[in-house]
């Protein structure tokens, strides 16, 4: 059975989004590195990430993603070590790092969707990506993350909007 950690939400401005959270037994500064340092992103983010400086308006280059062509995005907000937002592939990605009272740190990933029908697809992708981050946080030990198709099917069964094309495949049935 696949455990889903994502939620489908409608933001205050009416835009659809998927939101996933993780809690790490690490200080805020370390979790901020997971969310913003290209060397750390290489452990879990689907594209390589290159930016000269994390500041609003800066251009980001995304490359080496097996399911997307090279592209660029723009930093929309950067408030180290707590909030980073940028455009990516028509969507907006928000990463929020929050200290918790017990000394742990919560990472919240919100993918603001250009189209609601991408919710199941994107939630499944982020679930797999964050599982890779969880494994990297454990020093690469423990079980590998779930397979994307299994997670995608579970999100569809959970009634996340679906139907968007799946990059890199012709038929998932």
C-alpha positions as CSV (number, residue, x, y, z in Angstrom):
1,X,0.0,0.0,0.0
2,X,1.4,3.4,-1.0
3,X,1.3,6.1,1.7
4,X,0.4,9.5,0.2
5,X,1.7,12.6,1.9
6,X,0.3,15.2,-0.6
7,X,-2.8,17.3,-0.4
8,X,-4.7,18.9,-3.3
9,X,-5.5,22.5,-2.3
10,X,-7.0,25.6,-3.8
11,X,-5.1,28.6,-2.8
12,X,-6.7,31.8,-1.6
13,X,-6.4,33.3,-5.1
14,X,-8.2,30.3,-6.6
15,X,-5.2,28.6,-8.1
16,X,-4.9,24.8,-7.8
17,X,-1.9,23.4,-6.0
18,X,-0.4,20.2,-4.5
19,X,1.3,20.5,-1.2
20,X,3.7,18.0,0.5
21,X,5.5,18.3,3.8
22,X,8.4,16.6,5.4
23,X,9.9,17.0,8.9
24,X,13.6,16.6,9.4
25,X,15.7,16.3,12.6
26,X,17.9,19.0,11.3
27,X,18.3,22.7,12.0
28,X,16.7,25.3,9.7
29,X,20.0,26.1,8.0
30,X,20.5,22.5,7.0
31,X,17.0,22.1,5.6
32,X,17.3,25.4,3.8
33,X,20.3,23.9,2.0
34,X,18.1,21.0,0.9
35,X,15.7,23.5,-0.6
36,X,18.2,26.0,-2.2
37,X,21.7,24.7,-2.7
38,X,22.1,23.2,-6.2
39,X,24.5,20.5,-4.8
40,X,21.8,19.4,-2.3
41,X,19.0,19.7,-4.9
42,X,21.0,17.2,-7.0
43,X,20.0,14.5,-4.5
44,X,16.3,14.9,-5.0
45,X,15.2,17.6,-7.5
46,X,14.3,16.2,-11.0
47,X,16.3,18.8,-12.9
48,X,19.7,20.2,-12.4
49,X,19.4,23.7,-11.0
50,X,21.7,26.6,-11.8
51,X,21.2,30.2,-10.6
52,X,23.8,33.0,-10.0
53,X,22.0,34.4,-6.9
54,X,18.8,33.6,-5.1
55,X,17.1,36.9,-5.4
56,X,13.8,38.0,-6.9
57,X,14.0,38.4,-10.7
58,X,17.1,36.1,-11.0
59,X,17.0,33.6,-13.9
60,X,17.2,29.9,-13.1
61,X,18.4,27.3,-15.6
62,X,16.9,23.8,-15.4
63,X,18.6,21.1,-17.3
64,X,19.4,17.3,-17.4
65,X,15.9,16.3,-16.6
66,X,15.0,13.1,-18.5
67,X,11.3,14.2,-18.8
68,X,11.7,17.9,-19.7
69,X,13.8,19.9,-22.1
70,X,16.2,22.5,-20.8
71,X,14.3,25.5,-19.6
72,X,14.5,28.7,-17.6
73,X,12.5,30.0,-14.7
74,X,12.6,33.1,-12.5
75,X,13.1,33.5,-8.8
76,X,9.8,35.0,-7.5
77,X,10.7,35.3,-3.8
78,X,13.7,34.5,-1.7
79,X,13.8,35.0,2.0
80,X,16.6,32.8,3.3
81,X,16.5,30.6,5.2
82,X,12.7,30.3,5.2
83,X,11.0,30.8,1.8
84,X,11.9,30.3,-1.8
85,X,9.6,30.5,-4.8
86,X,10.2,30.3,-8.5
87,X,8.6,29.6,-11.8
88,X,9.3,26.3,-13.4
89,X,7.8,24.7,-16.5
90,X,4.6,26.9,-16.4
91,X,4.1,26.2,-12.7
92,X,5.2,27.9,-9.5
93,X,7.2,26.1,-6.9
94,X,7.3,27.3,-3.3
95,X,9.6,25.8,-0.7
96,X,9.0,26.9,3.0
97,X,11.3,25.9,5.8
98,X,9.8,26.3,9.3
99,X,11.4,25.6,12.7
100,X,9.2,23.5,15.0
101,X,9.0,23.6,18.8
102,X,10.6,20.2,19.2
103,X,13.8,21.3,17.4
104,X,13.0,19.7,14.1
105,X,12.4,21.5,10.9
106,X,9.4,21.2,8.5
107,X,9.9,21.5,4.7
108,X,6.7,22.4,2.8
109,X,6.7,22.1,-1.0
110,X,3.8,23.7,-2.7
111,X,3.5,23.2,-6.4
112,X,1.1,25.9,-7.8
113,X,-0.3,24.3,-10.9
114,X,-0.9,25.9,-14.3
115,X,-3.7,23.3,-14.8
116,X,-5.6,21.3,-12.2
117,X,-5.4,18.1,-14.3
118,X,-1.7,17.9,-13.5
119,X,-2.3,17.4,-9.8
120,X,-2.1,13.6,-9.6
121,X,0.9,13.5,-12.0
122,X,2.8,16.3,-10.1
123,X,2.0,15.1,-6.6
124,X,3.3,11.6,-7.6
125,X,6.5,13.1,-9.0
126,X,7.1,15.2,-5.8
127,X,6.3,12.2,-3.6
128,X,9.1,10.3,-5.4
129,X,11.4,13.2,-5.3
130,X,10.9,13.9,-1.6
131,X,11.4,10.2,-0.8
132,X,14.8,10.6,-2.5
133,X,15.5,13.6,-0.2
134,X,14.4,11.5,2.8
135,X,16.9,8.8,1.8
136,X,19.7,11.4,1.3
137,X,18.9,12.9,4.7
138,X,19.4,9.4,6.2
139,X,22.8,9.3,4.5
140,X,21.6,7.2,1.6
141,X,20.5,4.3,3.9
142,X,17.1,2.7,4.1
143,X,14.7,1.6,1.4
144,X,14.6,3.3,-2.0
145,X,11.5,5.4,-2.6
146,X,8.3,4.2,-4.3
147,X,7.8,3.8,-8.0
148,X,6.2,6.8,-9.7
149,X,3.4,4.8,-11.5
150,X,2.3,3.2,-8.2
151,X,2.2,6.6,-6.5
152,X,0.4,8.2,-9.5
153,X,-2.3,5.4,-9.5
154,X,-2.8,6.0,-5.7
155,X,-3.2,9.7,-6.2
156,X,-5.7,9.1,-9.0
157,X,-7.6,6.7,-6.7
158,X,-7.5,9.5,-4.0
159,X,-9.4,11.6,-6.6
160,X,-6.7,14.1,-7.3
161,X,-7.4,15.8,-10.7
162,X,-5.7,13.9,-13.4
163,X,-5.6,13.4,-17.2
164,X,-2.6,15.6,-18.1
165,X,-0.1,14.1,-20.5
166,X,2.7,12.1,-18.9
167,X,6.2,13.2,-20.2
168,X,8.4,10.3,-21.3
169,X,5.6,7.8,-21.8
170,X,3.1,6.9,-24.5
171,X,0.8,4.7,-22.4
172,X,0.6,4.1,-18.7
173,X,-2.2,1.6,-18.7
